[in-house]
Coordinates of C-alpha atoms and ligand atoms in Angstrom, one line a residue:
Chain A
M121 CA -7.7 -10.2 -37.0
I122 CA -4.2 -8.9 -37.1
R123 CA -2.7 -6.1 -39.3
L124 CA 0.9 -5.1 -39.3
I125 CA 1.6 -2.2 -41.7
D126 CA 5.2 -1.3 -42.4
V127 CA 6.3 -2.1 -38.9
Y128 CA 9.8 -1.4 -37.7
K129 CA 11.3 -2.3 -34.3
E130 CA 14.6 -1.1 -33.1
Y131 CA 15.5 -2.3 -29.5
D132 CA 17.1 0.1 -27.1
N133 CA 20.5 -1.3 -27.8
G134 CA 20.1 -0.4 -31.4
T135 CA 19.3 -3.9 -32.8
K136 CA 17.0 -3.5 -35.7
A137 CA 14.8 -6.6 -35.2
L138 CA 12.0 -5.7 -37.8
K139 CA 12.6 -3.7 -40.9
G140 CA 9.2 -2.9 -42.5
V141 CA 6.9 -5.9 -41.8
N142 CA 3.5 -6.1 -43.5
M143 CA 1.2 -8.9 -42.4
R144 CA -2.5 -9.6 -42.4
I145 CA -4.2 -12.5 -40.6
D146 CA -7.9 -12.8 -40.9
D147 CA -10.3 -14.4 -38.4
G148 CA -10.3 -18.1 -38.5
E149 CA -6.9 -18.5 -40.3
F150 CA -4.2 -20.9 -39.2
V151 CA -0.8 -19.3 -39.9
F152 CA 2.8 -20.6 -39.3
L153 CA 5.4 -17.9 -38.7
V154 CA 8.8 -19.4 -39.6
G155 CA 12.3 -18.2 -39.9
P156 CA 15.8 -18.7 -38.6
S157 CA 16.9 -17.9 -35.1
G158 CA 17.1 -14.1 -34.5
S159 CA 15.0 -13.3 -37.6
G160 CA 12.4 -11.4 -35.5
K161 CA 9.6 -14.0 -34.9
S162 CA 9.3 -13.4 -31.2
T163 CA 9.5 -9.7 -31.8
V164 CA 6.4 -9.9 -33.9
I165 CA 4.6 -11.9 -31.2
K166 CA 5.6 -9.4 -28.5
L167 CA 4.4 -6.5 -30.6
I168 CA 1.0 -8.2 -31.0
T169 CA 0.6 -9.0 -27.3
G170 CA 1.5 -5.4 -26.4
E171 CA 4.6 -6.4 -24.4
I172 CA 6.7 -4.0 -26.5
A173 CA 5.8 -1.1 -28.7
A174 CA 6.8 -0.7 -32.4
T175 CA 9.3 2.0 -33.3
Q176 CA 7.4 2.8 -36.4
G177 CA 4.3 1.5 -38.3
K178 CA 0.7 0.5 -37.6
L179 CA -0.6 -2.4 -35.6
M180 CA -4.2 -3.6 -35.3
V181 CA -5.1 -6.5 -33.1
N182 CA -8.7 -7.7 -32.9
G183 CA -10.1 -4.2 -33.4
Y184 CA -7.6 -2.5 -31.1
S185 CA -5.2 -0.1 -32.7
L186 CA -2.0 -0.6 -30.7
N187 CA -0.6 2.7 -31.9
N188 CA -2.9 4.8 -29.8
I189 CA -4.3 2.4 -27.3
A190 CA -4.7 3.7 -23.7
P191 CA -2.6 1.7 -21.3
R192 CA -5.7 0.8 -19.3
Q193 CA -7.2 -0.8 -22.5
I194 CA -4.3 -3.2 -23.0
P195 CA -5.6 -5.8 -20.5
Y196 CA -8.9 -5.9 -22.5
M197 CA -7.0 -6.3 -25.8
R198 CA -5.1 -9.2 -24.2
R199 CA -8.3 -10.9 -23.3
T200 CA -8.9 -11.4 -27.0
L201 CA -5.7 -13.4 -27.2
G202 CA -4.6 -16.7 -25.8
I203 CA -0.8 -16.9 -25.5
I204 CA 1.4 -20.0 -25.4
F205 CA 5.1 -20.2 -24.8
Q206 CA 7.8 -22.8 -25.4
D207 CA 8.4 -23.1 -21.6
F208 CA 4.7 -23.6 -20.7
R209 CA 4.9 -21.0 -17.8
L210 CA 2.6 -22.9 -15.5
I211 CA 2.5 -22.2 -11.8
E212 CA 4.2 -25.2 -10.2
K213 CA 2.5 -25.0 -6.8
K214 CA -1.0 -25.0 -8.3
T215 CA -2.8 -28.0 -9.8
V216 CA -3.9 -28.1 -13.4
Y217 CA -7.4 -27.1 -12.4
E218 CA -6.0 -24.2 -10.2
N219 CA -3.8 -23.0 -13.0
L220 CA -6.8 -22.6 -15.2
S221 CA -9.1 -21.1 -12.5
F222 CA -6.2 -18.7 -11.8
A223 CA -6.3 -17.5 -15.4
M224 CA -10.1 -17.1 -15.3
R225 CA -10.2 -15.2 -12.0
A226 CA -7.5 -12.9 -13.3
I227 CA -10.1 -11.4 -15.6
G228 CA -12.8 -11.5 -13.0
A229 CA -14.7 -14.6 -13.9
S230 CA -17.2 -15.8 -11.3
P231 CA -16.7 -19.2 -9.5
R232 CA -19.7 -20.4 -11.4
E233 CA -18.2 -19.6 -14.8
V234 CA -15.0 -21.2 -13.7
R235 CA -16.8 -24.5 -12.7
R236 CA -18.6 -24.5 -16.0
R237 CA -15.7 -23.7 -18.3
I238 CA -12.8 -25.7 -17.0
P239 CA -14.1 -29.2 -17.5
Y240 CA -14.9 -28.4 -21.1
V241 CA -11.5 -27.0 -21.8
L242 CA -9.7 -29.9 -20.0
Q243 CA -11.7 -32.4 -22.0
L244 CA -10.8 -30.5 -25.2
V245 CA -7.1 -30.9 -24.6
G246 CA -7.5 -34.5 -23.2
L247 CA -6.6 -33.8 -19.6
D248 CA -9.9 -34.2 -17.9
Q249 CA -8.5 -37.1 -15.9
K250 CA -5.5 -35.1 -14.6
A251 CA -7.1 -31.9 -13.3
D252 CA -5.7 -32.5 -9.8
R253 CA -2.1 -33.2 -10.8
Y254 CA 0.6 -30.6 -10.3
P255 CA 2.7 -29.5 -13.4
G256 CA 5.7 -31.4 -12.0
Q257 CA 3.6 -34.6 -12.2
L258 CA 3.0 -34.2 -15.9
S259 CA 5.0 -34.9 -19.1
G260 CA 6.2 -32.0 -21.2
G261 CA 3.5 -32.6 -23.7
E262 CA 0.8 -32.7 -21.0
Q263 CA 2.2 -29.5 -19.5
Q264 CA 1.9 -27.8 -22.9
R265 CA -1.7 -29.1 -23.1
V266 CA -2.4 -27.4 -19.8
A267 CA -0.9 -24.2 -21.2
I268 CA -3.1 -24.5 -24.3
A269 CA -6.1 -25.1 -22.0
R270 CA -5.2 -22.0 -20.1
A271 CA -4.9 -20.0 -23.3
L272 CA -8.3 -21.2 -24.3
V273 CA -10.1 -20.9 -21.0
N274 CA -11.0 -17.3 -21.4
N275 CA -12.4 -17.9 -24.8
P276 CA -10.1 -15.8 -26.9
S277 CA -10.7 -15.1 -30.6
M278 CA -7.1 -15.8 -31.4
I279 CA -4.3 -18.0 -30.0
I280 CA -0.7 -16.9 -30.4
A281 CA 2.0 -19.6 -29.8
D282 CA 5.7 -18.8 -29.7
E283 CA 7.5 -22.2 -30.4
P284 CA 4.9 -24.3 -28.5
T285 CA 6.7 -27.5 -29.4
G286 CA 10.3 -26.3 -28.9
N287 CA 10.7 -28.4 -25.8
L288 CA 8.9 -31.6 -27.0
D289 CA 9.9 -34.7 -28.9
P290 CA 8.6 -35.1 -32.5
Q291 CA 5.7 -37.3 -31.6
R292 CA 4.5 -34.9 -28.8
S293 CA 5.1 -32.0 -31.1
L294 CA 2.9 -33.6 -33.7
E295 CA 0.1 -34.2 -31.1
I296 CA 0.3 -30.6 -29.9
M297 CA 0.1 -29.3 -33.5
M298 CA -2.9 -31.5 -34.2
L299 CA -4.6 -30.2 -31.1
L300 CA -4.0 -26.6 -32.2
E301 CA -5.4 -27.5 -35.6
R302 CA -8.5 -28.9 -34.0
I303 CA -8.9 -25.7 -31.9
N304 CA -8.5 -23.7 -35.1
E305 CA -11.2 -25.8 -36.7
L306 CA -13.5 -24.9 -33.8
G307 CA -13.1 -21.3 -34.8
T308 CA -10.1 -19.8 -33.0
T309 CA -7.6 -18.0 -35.2
M310 CA -4.1 -19.5 -34.8
L311 CA -0.7 -17.9 -35.1
V312 CA 2.1 -20.4 -34.5
V313 CA 5.8 -19.6 -34.5
T314 CA 8.0 -22.5 -35.1
H315 CA 11.4 -23.7 -36.3
E316 CA 10.3 -27.2 -37.2
K317 CA 10.4 -27.6 -40.9
N318 CA 8.9 -31.2 -41.0
L319 CA 6.1 -30.2 -38.8
V320 CA 5.2 -27.2 -40.9
N321 CA 5.3 -29.2 -44.0
R322 CA 3.0 -31.9 -42.6
F323 CA 0.2 -29.4 -42.2
A324 CA -0.7 -27.7 -45.5
K325 CA -1.2 -24.3 -43.9
R326 CA -0.4 -20.7 -44.7
V327 CA 3.3 -20.1 -43.9
V328 CA 4.8 -16.7 -43.4
A329 CA 8.6 -16.7 -43.5
I330 CA 10.6 -14.0 -41.9
E331 CA 14.3 -13.5 -42.3
N332 CA 16.5 -10.7 -40.9
G333 CA 13.5 -8.6 -39.9
R334 CA 11.7 -8.8 -43.3
I335 CA 8.9 -11.1 -44.6
I336 CA 10.5 -13.1 -47.4
S337 CA 7.5 -15.3 -48.4
D338 CA 3.9 -15.7 -47.5
E339 CA 2.2 -18.7 -49.2
T340 CA -0.3 -21.3 -48.4
G341 CA 0.4 -25.0 -48.8
G342 CA 3.5 -25.9 -46.9
Y343 CA 6.5 -23.8 -47.8
Y344 CA 9.5 -23.5 -45.7
N345 CA 12.6 -21.5 -46.6
G346 CA 11.3 -21.1 -50.1
E347 CA 11.3 -24.8 -50.7
K348 CA 8.0 -26.3 -51.8
I349 CA 7.3 -29.8 -50.7
Chain B
M40 CA -17.0 -11.3 -18.6
A41 CA -18.1 -9.0 -15.9
R42 CA -15.7 -6.9 -13.9
R43 CA -16.1 -7.7 -10.3
F44 CA -14.5 -6.5 -7.1
D45 CA -13.5 -9.9 -5.7
A46 CA -12.8 -8.9 -2.1
G47 CA -12.6 -12.5 -1.0
Y48 CA -9.9 -13.2 -3.5
Y49 CA -7.9 -10.1 -2.7
F50 CA -8.1 -10.8 1.0
S51 CA -7.1 -14.5 0.8
E52 CA -4.2 -13.8 -1.6
G53 CA -3.0 -10.9 0.5
F54 CA -3.3 -12.9 3.7
H55 CA -1.4 -15.9 2.4
S56 CA 1.3 -13.8 0.9
I57 CA 2.2 -12.5 4.3
F58 CA 3.4 -16.0 5.3
T59 CA 5.3 -16.8 2.2
H60 CA 7.9 -14.3 3.4
G61 CA 7.3 -14.4 7.1
F62 CA 10.5 -12.8 8.3
M63 CA 10.1 -9.7 6.3
S64 CA 6.5 -9.4 7.3
F65 CA 7.5 -9.8 10.9
A66 CA 10.1 -7.1 10.5
A67 CA 7.6 -4.8 8.9
V68 CA 5.1 -5.3 11.7
C69 CA 7.8 -4.7 14.3
M70 CA 8.7 -1.5 12.6
I71 CA 5.1 -0.3 12.6
V72 CA 4.7 -1.3 16.2
A73 CA 7.8 0.7 17.1
C74 CA 6.6 3.7 15.1
L75 CA 3.2 3.7 16.7
L76 CA 4.6 3.2 20.2
I77 CA 6.9 6.1 19.9
M78 CA 4.3 8.2 18.3
G79 CA 1.7 7.1 21.0
S80 CA 4.1 7.6 23.9
F81 CA 4.9 11.1 23.0
S82 CA 1.3 11.9 22.2
L83 CA 0.2 10.5 25.5
L84 CA 2.9 12.5 27.3
A85 CA 1.6 15.6 25.5
V86 CA -2.0 14.8 26.3
N87 CA -1.2 14.4 30.0
L88 CA 0.9 17.6 30.2
D89 CA -2.0 19.3 28.5
H90 CA -4.4 18.1 31.1
M91 CA -2.1 19.2 33.9
L92 CA -1.8 22.5 32.2
G93 CA -5.5 22.7 32.1
D94 CA -5.7 22.0 35.8
L95 CA -3.2 24.7 36.4
E96 CA -5.1 27.1 34.2
A97 CA -8.3 26.5 36.1
E98 CA -6.5 28.1 39.1
N99 CA -4.2 30.2 37.0
E100 CA -3.9 33.1 39.4
F101 CA -1.2 35.0 41.1
L102 CA -1.2 37.4 44.0
A103 CA -0.3 41.1 43.9
Y104 CA 0.6 42.5 47.3
I105 CA -0.2 46.2 47.9
D106 CA 2.1 48.6 49.5
E107 CA 1.7 48.5 53.4
N108 CA 1.3 52.2 53.5
Y109 CA -1.8 52.2 51.3
T110 CA -5.1 52.4 53.0
E111 CA -7.8 49.9 52.0
E112 CA -9.5 52.6 49.9
Q113 CA -6.3 53.5 48.1
A114 CA -5.7 49.8 47.5
L115 CA -9.1 49.3 46.2
G116 CA -8.5 52.2 43.8
L117 CA -5.9 50.0 41.9
Q118 CA -8.5 47.5 40.8
A119 CA -9.5 49.3 37.6
E120 CA -5.9 49.7 36.6
I121 CA -5.2 46.0 37.1
E122 CA -8.3 45.0 35.2
A123 CA -7.1 47.1 32.3
I124 CA -4.2 44.7 31.6
P125 CA -5.1 42.6 28.6
N126 CA -4.5 39.0 29.9
V127 CA -6.3 39.7 33.2
S128 CA -9.6 37.9 33.3
K129 CA -10.7 38.4 36.9
V130 CA -9.5 40.4 39.9
T131 CA -10.5 39.8 43.5
F132 CA -9.5 42.1 46.4
V133 CA -8.5 40.4 49.6
T134 CA -8.0 42.5 52.8
R135 CA -5.1 41.6 55.0
A136 CA -7.5 40.5 57.8
Q137 CA -9.3 38.2 55.4
A138 CA -6.0 36.8 54.1
L139 CA -4.9 36.0 57.6
E140 CA -8.1 34.1 58.4
D141 CA -7.6 32.0 55.3
W142 CA -4.1 31.4 56.2
K143 CA -4.9 30.4 59.7
E144 CA -7.5 27.8 58.6
G145 CA -6.3 24.4 59.6
R146 CA -3.2 25.7 61.4
E147 CA -4.5 26.2 64.9
Q148 CA -1.8 23.9 66.4
N149 CA 0.9 26.2 65.3
D150 CA 2.1 28.3 68.3
L151 CA 4.1 30.7 66.0
L152 CA 0.8 31.8 64.6
D153 CA -0.1 33.9 67.6
S154 CA 2.8 36.2 67.0
L155 CA 1.7 36.8 63.4
Q156 CA 0.0 40.2 63.1
P157 CA -2.4 41.2 60.3
E158 CA -0.1 44.1 59.4
V159 CA 2.6 41.6 58.4
L160 CA 0.3 40.3 55.8
R161 CA -0.6 42.9 53.2
D162 CA -3.7 43.7 51.3
R163 CA -3.6 41.8 48.0
Y164 CA -5.3 41.1 44.8
R165 CA -6.0 37.7 43.5
I166 CA -5.5 38.0 39.8
H167 CA -6.7 35.4 37.2
V168 CA -5.1 35.3 33.8
S169 CA -6.8 33.8 30.7
D170 CA -3.6 32.5 29.0
I171 CA -1.1 30.9 31.2
E172 CA 1.6 31.0 28.6
Q173 CA 1.6 34.8 28.9
L174 CA 1.6 34.8 32.7
G175 CA 5.2 36.2 32.9
Q176 CA 4.3 39.3 30.9
T177 CA 1.1 39.9 32.8
V178 CA 3.0 39.7 36.1
D179 CA 5.6 42.2 34.9
Q180 CA 2.8 44.6 33.9
V181 CA 1.1 44.3 37.2
E182 CA 4.4 44.9 39.0
L183 CA 4.8 48.2 37.1
I184 CA 1.6 49.6 38.7
Q185 CA 2.2 52.2 41.4
G186 CA 1.2 50.7 44.8
V187 CA 1.9 47.1 43.9
A188 CA 4.7 46.1 46.2
D189 CA 5.3 42.6 45.3
T190 CA 3.9 39.6 43.5
S191 CA 3.8 35.9 44.3
V192 CA 3.5 33.5 41.4
A193 CA 4.2 29.9 40.6
L194 CA 5.7 31.0 37.3
E195 CA 8.4 28.4 37.2
I196 CA 5.9 25.5 37.4
A197 CA 3.7 26.9 34.7
Q198 CA 6.6 27.7 32.4
G199 CA 8.1 24.3 33.1
F200 CA 4.9 22.6 32.0
V201 CA 4.6 24.7 28.9
L202 CA 8.2 24.0 28.0
V203 CA 8.0 20.3 28.5
R204 CA 4.7 20.1 26.6
N205 CA 6.1 22.1 23.7
I206 CA 9.3 19.9 23.6
A207 CA 7.2 16.7 23.8
T208 CA 5.0 17.9 21.0
G209 CA 8.0 19.0 18.9
V210 CA 10.0 15.8 19.5
A211 CA 6.9 13.8 18.8
A212 CA 6.3 15.5 15.6
V213 CA 9.8 15.0 14.3
L214 CA 10.1 11.4 15.5
I215 CA 6.7 10.6 14.0
G216 CA 7.7 12.1 10.7
I217 CA 10.9 10.1 10.6
L218 CA 9.3 6.9 11.8
L219 CA 6.5 7.2 9.3
I220 CA 8.9 7.5 6.5
V221 CA 11.0 4.6 7.7
S222 CA 7.9 2.4 8.2
L223 CA 6.7 3.3 4.8
F224 CA 9.9 2.1 3.2
I225 CA 10.0 -1.0 5.3
I226 CA 6.5 -1.9 4.1
A227 CA 7.3 -0.9 0.6
N228 CA 10.3 -3.3 0.7
T229 CA 8.2 -6.1 2.2
I230 CA 5.6 -5.7 -0.6
K231 CA 8.4 -5.5 -3.2
L232 CA 9.6 -8.8 -1.9
A233 CA 6.1 -10.2 -2.1
T234 CA 5.8 -9.1 -5.7
F235 CA 9.2 -10.7 -6.4
Y236 CA 8.0 -14.0 -4.9
R237 CA 4.9 -13.8 -7.2
R238 CA 6.5 -12.3 -10.3
E239 CA 5.6 -15.4 -12.3
E240 CA 2.0 -15.3 -11.3
I241 CA 1.9 -11.6 -12.0
A242 CA 3.3 -12.1 -15.4
I243 CA 0.7 -14.8 -16.1
M244 CA -2.1 -12.7 -14.8
K245 CA -1.0 -9.8 -17.0
M246 CA -0.7 -12.1 -20.0
C247 CA -4.3 -13.3 -19.4
G248 CA -5.5 -9.7 -19.4
A249 CA -5.7 -8.9 -15.7
T250 CA -6.1 -5.2 -15.0
N251 CA -3.5 -3.3 -13.0
A252 CA -6.0 -2.8 -10.2
F253 CA -6.6 -6.6 -10.0
V254 CA -2.9 -7.3 -9.8
Q255 CA -2.4 -4.6 -7.2
W256 CA -5.2 -5.3 -4.8
P257 CA -3.8 -8.3 -3.0
F258 CA -0.7 -6.4 -2.3
V259 CA -2.6 -3.4 -1.0
V260 CA -4.6 -5.8 1.3
E261 CA -1.3 -7.4 2.4
G262 CA 0.1 -4.0 3.3
M263 CA -3.1 -3.0 5.1
L264 CA -3.1 -6.3 7.1
L265 CA 0.5 -5.7 8.1
G266 CA -0.3 -2.2 9.2
L267 CA -3.4 -3.2 11.2
T268 CA -1.6 -6.1 12.8
G269 CA 1.1 -3.6 13.9
A270 CA -1.6 -1.2 15.1
L271 CA -3.3 -3.9 17.3
I272 CA 0.0 -5.0 18.9
A273 CA 1.0 -1.4 19.5
F274 CA -2.3 -0.7 21.1
F275 CA -1.9 -3.4 23.7
A276 CA 1.8 -2.7 24.2
Q277 CA 1.1 0.9 24.7
W278 CA -1.5 0.1 27.3
G279 CA 1.1 -2.0 29.2
I280 CA 3.8 0.7 29.0
Y281 CA 1.3 3.4 30.0
Q282 CA 0.1 1.6 33.1
L283 CA 3.7 0.9 34.1
V284 CA 4.8 4.5 33.7
A285 CA 1.7 5.9 35.3
K286 CA 2.3 3.7 38.3
L287 CA 5.9 4.8 38.6
V288 CA 5.0 8.5 38.2
I289 CA 2.3 8.4 40.8
Q290 CA 4.5 6.5 43.2
G291 CA 7.5 8.7 42.8
N292 CA 5.6 12.0 42.7
G293 CA 5.3 14.2 45.7
L294 CA 3.8 17.0 43.7
S295 CA 0.0 16.7 43.7
L296 CA 0.3 18.7 40.5
V297 CA 1.0 15.5 38.5
T298 CA -2.2 13.7 37.5
V299 CA -2.4 10.8 35.0
T300 CA -5.2 10.5 32.6
S301 CA -6.6 6.9 32.4
Y302 CA -5.7 4.9 29.3
L303 CA -9.1 3.4 29.1
S304 CA -10.7 6.8 28.8
M305 CA -8.6 7.4 25.7
A306 CA -8.5 3.8 24.4
R307 CA -11.0 4.3 21.6
N308 CA -9.2 7.3 20.2
I309 CA -5.8 5.6 20.5
L310 CA -7.1 2.5 18.8
A311 CA -8.6 4.5 16.0
V312 CA -5.5 6.6 15.5
F313 CA -3.2 3.6 15.6
C314 CA -5.4 1.6 13.2
G315 CA -5.7 4.6 10.9
T316 CA -2.0 5.3 10.9
G317 CA -1.1 1.6 10.6
A318 CA -3.5 1.1 7.6
L319 CA -2.3 4.3 6.0
I320 CA 1.4 3.2 6.3
G321 CA 0.5 -0.2 5.0
V322 CA -1.5 0.9 2.0
G323 CA 0.9 3.8 1.3
G324 CA 3.9 1.4 1.4
S325 CA 2.3 -1.1 -0.9
L326 CA 1.3 1.5 -3.4
L327 CA 4.9 2.8 -3.3
A328 CA 6.1 -0.7 -4.0
I329 CA 3.7 -1.6 -6.8
R330 CA 3.8 1.8 -8.6
K331 CA 5.7 0.2 -11.4
F332 CA 2.7 -2.0 -12.2
L333 CA 0.7 1.1 -13.0
Q334 CA 2.7 1.1 -16.2
V335 CA 2.1 -1.8 -18.5
Ligands
LIG118 N1 15.1 -7.2 -25.6 C1 15.9 -7.2 -26.6 N2 16.9 -6.2 -26.6 C2 17.7 -6.2 -27.7 N3 17.7 -7.0 -28.7 C3 16.8 -7.9 -28.8 C4 15.9 -8.1 -27.7 N4 15.1 -9.1 -28.0 C5 15.5 -9.6 -29.2 N5 16.5 -8.9 -29.7 C6 17.2 -9.1 -30.9 O1 16.3 -8.9 -32.0 C7 16.5 -9.8 -33.0 C8 15.2 -10.6 -33.2 O2 15.0 -11.4 -32.0 P1 13.7 -12.3 -31.9 O3 13.7 -12.8 -30.5 O4 12.6 -11.7 -32.4 O5 14.2 -13.6 -32.8 P2 13.4 -15.0 -33.0 O6 13.1 -15.0 -34.5 O7 12.3 -15.1 -32.1 O8 14.6 -16.0 -32.7 P3 14.5 -17.4 -32.1 O9 14.0 -18.3 -33.1 O10 15.9 -17.7 -31.7 O11 13.6 -17.4 -30.9 C9 17.7 -10.6 -32.6 O12 18.8 -10.1 -33.2 C10 17.8 -10.5 -31.1 O13 19.1 -10.5 -30.6
LIG119 MG1 11.9 -16.4 -30.5

């Protein structure tokens, strides 16, 4: 569950990235956040993950109010989120399995929990045969699947993906998007930032469009830049 | 999921991190060794001087000679006056005949001795003081007493020891202070480098919801391991240096005043102090370096 109420963000250099954003995402939803470059999409994501703070406005993430959260509570808020980036951000010198166990140990999971959880998640993303590979031995699409598995491994209630297909060819992108759809169907809320018009329009999902720091449309059924397909 | 203190994880991460930037770790350990060695050497010097002072103090007495014209009774009359001086702990009267006997002991071979008359030696008081650092003033006060003709005192030696000990303590304190700060910064830099090498992993851990404590522990362990490694090396190096110096001092020393305390008798304390200081520098340095992770 995410609520943004009249959120403004002005960066230190004076850039006004968000100018009064209101957004509500309920549990179980699949939402595309679209908009041109520099419109403020990543800024929204960073506000939700607690990486930056809003200049003004209210933010609620999975029951945590980010306006008055104690710094020591932020890690626990983050555990309710699985985060995916365009550039995968895997640890090159760790195998697929180790990348996932690293993420689990980071929040204090026991070795037993690690052994139980990882095979399930790897199977879900279709990489159960490649657990012992290093990221460098995988294709881009496979690497992004590892990143998705890592986002899932701690069983978050919501996945936040900032341009997860930005580095992939159309076929790989489609596969990744279908995987995210599948994960959403299993109950995880999904917020996906993307540029890719065709992809968005293929999945008839809710689409929130942002431009110049303001939400310009929010409709379900495959809208992009106000154009209905 | 439960919050657990995963000591095995912290230890193995901290341990491996040391070798990913081996040279810096090496430099940090060397710095700690140098710091501990200098600290140890000065402390050991101070300890030894203190022991020697203790030996001196055990026989911290001087002699006050009584005017030759005083009779024995007159001389004895001065005892109360001497005892009244603050720093005086014990006063013993020695007659000139007695003094001569003592002096003669073991010197029968000497022909000159026969010519020595008891009158030449005067009645005297053997005076013990409680604080050797105030020996000078006490001697002055005794000399002011009517009837005391002269005093004989190894003042220079006592003062010399006190001075050297005080200088050693002072220099040690200053050096230790400086070196502690330098070591702290070297460790802090090493750990900063370690965090730099692992910045991606740190970012991922934080993204996954790792607490600051979890992120920090491996670095604290790393700092502590560097500190303890330095402490162990310094302990053995100090041993070697000490034995060498002790040998030289004992060989080149005519004065039976100089005694050397054995290293082994102090080994446990030295090891404890070194390990404690090393670990403190290590942990302090790493906390200094990772302070920024305390903020989100
Ligand atoms: N750290 C920052 N400091 C200053 N300005 C920033 C910072 N990050 C982003 N901006 C500015 O804020 C605005 C919104 O940036 P944001 O990254 O949210 O855009 P975006 O929609 O994610 O773009 P893209 O599709 O290219 O990733 C841009 O004008 C950008 O230059
Ligand atoms: Mg962006």
